[in-house]
Short mmCIF file of C-alpha atoms in Angstrom, two decimals:
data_model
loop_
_atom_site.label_atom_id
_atom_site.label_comp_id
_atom_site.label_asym_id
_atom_site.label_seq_id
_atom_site.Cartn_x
_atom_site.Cartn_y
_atom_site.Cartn_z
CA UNK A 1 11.72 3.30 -10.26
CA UNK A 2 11.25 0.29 -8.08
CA UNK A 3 8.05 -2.13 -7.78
CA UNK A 4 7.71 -1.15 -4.24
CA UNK A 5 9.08 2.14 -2.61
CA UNK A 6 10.36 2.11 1.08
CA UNK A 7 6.94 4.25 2.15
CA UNK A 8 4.81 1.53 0.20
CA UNK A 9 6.22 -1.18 2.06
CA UNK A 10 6.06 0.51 5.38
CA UNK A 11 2.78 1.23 5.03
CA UNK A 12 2.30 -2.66 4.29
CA UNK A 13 3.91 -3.38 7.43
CA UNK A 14 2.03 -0.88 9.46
CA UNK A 15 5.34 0.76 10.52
CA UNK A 16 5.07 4.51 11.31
CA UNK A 17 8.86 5.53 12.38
CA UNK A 18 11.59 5.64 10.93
CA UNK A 19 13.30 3.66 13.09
CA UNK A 20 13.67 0.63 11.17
CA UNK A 21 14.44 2.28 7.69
CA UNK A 22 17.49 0.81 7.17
CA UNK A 23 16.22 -2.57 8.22
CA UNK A 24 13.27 -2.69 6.03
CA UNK A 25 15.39 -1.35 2.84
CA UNK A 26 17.31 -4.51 3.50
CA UNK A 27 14.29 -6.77 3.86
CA UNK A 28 12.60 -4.84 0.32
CA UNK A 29 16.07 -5.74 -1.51
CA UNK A 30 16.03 -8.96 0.10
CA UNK A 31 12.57 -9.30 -0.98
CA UNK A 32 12.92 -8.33 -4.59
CA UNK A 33 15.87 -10.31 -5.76
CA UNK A 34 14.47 -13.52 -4.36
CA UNK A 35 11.23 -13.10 -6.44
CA UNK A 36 13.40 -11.94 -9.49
CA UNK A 37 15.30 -15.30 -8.79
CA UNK A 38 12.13 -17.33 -7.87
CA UNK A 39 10.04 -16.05 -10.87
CA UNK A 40 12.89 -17.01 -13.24
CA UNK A 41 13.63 -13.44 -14.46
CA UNK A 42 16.56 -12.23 -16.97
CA UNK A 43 18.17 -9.21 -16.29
CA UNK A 44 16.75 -8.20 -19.43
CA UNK A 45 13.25 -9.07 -18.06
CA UNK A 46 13.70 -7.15 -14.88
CA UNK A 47 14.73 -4.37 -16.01
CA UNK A 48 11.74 -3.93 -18.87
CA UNK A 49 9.32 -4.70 -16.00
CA UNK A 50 11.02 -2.42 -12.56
CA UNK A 51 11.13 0.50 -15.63
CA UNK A 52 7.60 1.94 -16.25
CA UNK A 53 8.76 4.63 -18.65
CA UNK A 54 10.50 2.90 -21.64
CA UNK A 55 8.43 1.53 -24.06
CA UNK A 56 7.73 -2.98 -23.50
CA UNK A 57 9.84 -5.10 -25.95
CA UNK A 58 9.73 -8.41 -24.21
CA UNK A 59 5.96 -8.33 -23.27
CA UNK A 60 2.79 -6.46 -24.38
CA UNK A 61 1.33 -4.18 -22.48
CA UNK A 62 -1.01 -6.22 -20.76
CA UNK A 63 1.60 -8.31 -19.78
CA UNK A 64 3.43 -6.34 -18.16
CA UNK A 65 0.81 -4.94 -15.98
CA UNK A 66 -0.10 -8.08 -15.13
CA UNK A 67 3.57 -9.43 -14.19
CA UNK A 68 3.92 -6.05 -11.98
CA UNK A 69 0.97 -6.73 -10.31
CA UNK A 70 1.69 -10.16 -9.45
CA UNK A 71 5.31 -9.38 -8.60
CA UNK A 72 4.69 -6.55 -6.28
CA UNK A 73 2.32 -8.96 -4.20
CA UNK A 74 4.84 -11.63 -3.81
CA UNK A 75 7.39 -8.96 -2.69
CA UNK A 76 5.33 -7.66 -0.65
CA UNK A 77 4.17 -11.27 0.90
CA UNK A 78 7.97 -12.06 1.01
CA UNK A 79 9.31 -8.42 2.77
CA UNK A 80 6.04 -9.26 5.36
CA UNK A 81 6.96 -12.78 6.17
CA UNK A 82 10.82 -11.41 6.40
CA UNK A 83 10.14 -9.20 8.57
CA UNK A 84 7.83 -11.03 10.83
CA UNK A 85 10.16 -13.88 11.00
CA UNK A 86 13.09 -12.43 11.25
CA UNK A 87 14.31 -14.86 13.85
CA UNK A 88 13.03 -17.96 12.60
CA UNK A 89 12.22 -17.82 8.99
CA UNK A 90 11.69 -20.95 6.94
CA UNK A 91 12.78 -20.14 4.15
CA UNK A 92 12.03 -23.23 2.18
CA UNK A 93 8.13 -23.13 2.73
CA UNK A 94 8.86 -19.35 2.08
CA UNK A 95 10.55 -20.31 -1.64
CA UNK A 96 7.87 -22.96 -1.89
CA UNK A 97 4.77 -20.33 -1.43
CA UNK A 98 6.34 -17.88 -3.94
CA UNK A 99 6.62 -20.93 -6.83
CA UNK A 100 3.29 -20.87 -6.26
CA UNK A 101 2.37 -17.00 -6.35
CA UNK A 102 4.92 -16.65 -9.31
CA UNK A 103 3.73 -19.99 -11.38
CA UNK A 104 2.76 -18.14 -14.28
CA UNK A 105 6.11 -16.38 -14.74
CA UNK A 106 8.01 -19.17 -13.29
CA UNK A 107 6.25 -21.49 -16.39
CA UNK A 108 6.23 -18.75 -19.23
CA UNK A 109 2.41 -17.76 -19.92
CA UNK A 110 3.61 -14.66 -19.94
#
């Protein structure tokens, strides 16, 4: 199960075709790993977190909530400002915001 299915994240971007499918799959993966890579994030840690059925080992409960609630805004801030900017991203502010939005996992308090 992923954070953020492709109908989510149209919906987020307001698109109603399917049209751009392919493009915005690309933009979602695109999306993801950077905050996975951003936040800091084992494989390990990934996978306990994008898996909603197994039972949490690394975090609590609470935790983990919390982390994919945080996570699936800043993928969903980075597949909007990918797609918006698809000819002129920046992607060092863009790196720069999510530090920010992904501080707490960046810095362990989780």
């Amino acid at each position: 199960m992923a954070l953020i299915s492709l109908d989510h994240a149209k919906e987020y971007l307001r698109v109603d075709s399917a049209d751009e499918d392919a493009l915005i799959g690309i933009l979602l993966s695109s999306a993801e790993r950077l905050c996975i890579d951003v936040g800091r994030l084992s494989e390990e840690k990934w996978r306990e977190i994008n898996d909603d059925e197994s039972e949490p080992v690394i975090y609590s409960a609470l935790e983990l909530s919390q982390i994919r609630e945080l996570l699936k805004v800043a993928i969903l801030y980075t597949l909007g400002y990918l797609y918006e900017h698809r000819e002129e991203a920046d992607h060092h502010d863009l790196v720069l915001t999510l530090r920010n939005l992904l501080f707490s996992i960046r810095e362990g308090v989780f």
